[in-house]
């Protein structure tokens, strides 16, 4: 559960709670990857033209790892973009 569950505005808290209940697990499992692969092929496989990507996953420490990696890579002269999803603390960050 997110820290949004305790949002001070009850209407916002209810709507956020509703958003968190929307799961697409059944749809994703039923479809598999083939529609996405077909779409990527139709688009010319744009993902193969991306610069190197670092994916940080796990239970704890992702924010710190991302901050350290970003600082080190920028200090080394690399252009860096960090994207966190769905969010770290609140829904609207």
Coordinates of C-alpha atoms in Angstrom, one line a residue:
X1 CA 0.0 0.0 0.0
X2 CA 1.2 3.5 -0.8
X3 CA 1.6 6.4 1.6
X4 CA -1.3 7.9 -0.5
X5 CA -3.7 5.8 1.5
X6 CA -3.6 8.3 4.3
X7 CA -4.1 11.3 2.1
X8 CA -5.7 14.2 4.1
X9 CA -8.4 14.7 1.5
X10 CA -10.9 11.8 1.9
X11 CA -12.2 12.1 -1.7
X12 CA -8.6 12.0 -3.1
X13 CA -7.8 9.0 -0.7
X14 CA -10.9 7.1 -2.0
X15 CA -10.0 7.7 -5.7
X16 CA -6.4 6.7 -5.1
X17 CA -7.6 3.6 -3.4
X18 CA -9.7 2.8 -6.4
X19 CA -6.7 3.3 -8.7
X20 CA -4.7 0.9 -6.6
X21 CA -7.3 -1.8 -6.9
X22 CA -7.2 -1.8 -10.7
X23 CA -5.1 -4.8 -11.7
X24 CA -4.4 -6.0 -15.2
X25 CA -2.7 -9.3 -14.2
X26 CA -5.3 -11.5 -15.8
X27 CA -5.3 -9.6 -19.1
X28 CA -1.5 -9.5 -19.2
X29 CA -1.1 -13.2 -18.5
X30 CA -3.7 -14.1 -21.1
X31 CA -2.2 -12.0 -23.8
X32 CA 1.4 -12.9 -23.4
X33 CA 4.2 -11.1 -25.1
X34 CA 3.4 -11.8 -28.8
X35 CA 1.2 -8.7 -29.3
X36 CA 3.9 -6.5 -27.9
X37 CA 6.6 -8.1 -30.0
X38 CA 4.5 -7.7 -33.1
X39 CA 3.9 -4.0 -32.3
X40 CA 7.7 -3.4 -31.8
X41 CA 8.5 -5.1 -35.1
X42 CA 5.9 -3.0 -36.9
X43 CA 7.5 0.1 -35.4
X44 CA 10.9 -1.0 -36.6
X45 CA 12.1 -2.3 -33.2
X46 CA 12.8 1.2 -31.7
X47 CA 13.9 -0.3 -28.4
X48 CA 17.1 -1.6 -30.1
X49 CA 18.1 2.0 -30.9
X50 CA 18.0 3.2 -27.3
X51 CA 21.2 4.1 -25.4
X52 CA 22.3 1.7 -22.6
X53 CA 19.7 1.3 -19.9
X54 CA 20.1 0.4 -16.2
X55 CA 17.1 -1.2 -14.6
X56 CA 17.1 -1.1 -10.8
X57 CA 14.7 -3.5 -9.0
X58 CA 14.3 -5.0 -5.6
X59 CA 12.6 -4.4 -2.3
X60 CA 14.8 -1.8 -0.6
X61 CA 17.3 0.9 -1.6
X62 CA 16.2 1.6 -5.2
X63 CA 16.0 5.3 -4.7
X64 CA 19.5 5.5 -3.1
X65 CA 21.0 3.3 -5.8
X66 CA 19.5 5.4 -8.5
X67 CA 20.7 8.6 -6.8
X68 CA 24.3 7.2 -6.5
X69 CA 24.4 5.9 -10.1
X70 CA 23.0 9.1 -11.5
X71 CA 25.6 11.2 -9.6
X72 CA 28.5 9.0 -10.7
X73 CA 27.4 8.8 -14.3
X74 CA 26.8 12.5 -14.6
X75 CA 30.2 13.2 -12.9
X76 CA 31.8 11.0 -15.6
X77 CA 30.2 13.1 -18.3
X78 CA 27.2 10.9 -19.3
X79 CA 23.7 12.2 -20.0
X80 CA 21.5 10.5 -17.5
X81 CA 17.7 10.3 -17.1
X82 CA 16.1 8.6 -14.0
X83 CA 12.5 7.4 -14.2
X84 CA 10.8 5.8 -11.2
X85 CA 7.4 4.1 -11.5
X86 CA 4.8 4.0 -10.4
X87 CA 6.1 6.4 -7.7
X88 CA 8.3 6.5 -4.7
X89 CA 6.2 8.4 -2.1
X90 CA 3.0 9.9 -3.5
X91 CA 0.9 9.4 -6.6
X92 CA 1.5 12.9 -8.0
X93 CA 5.3 13.2 -7.8

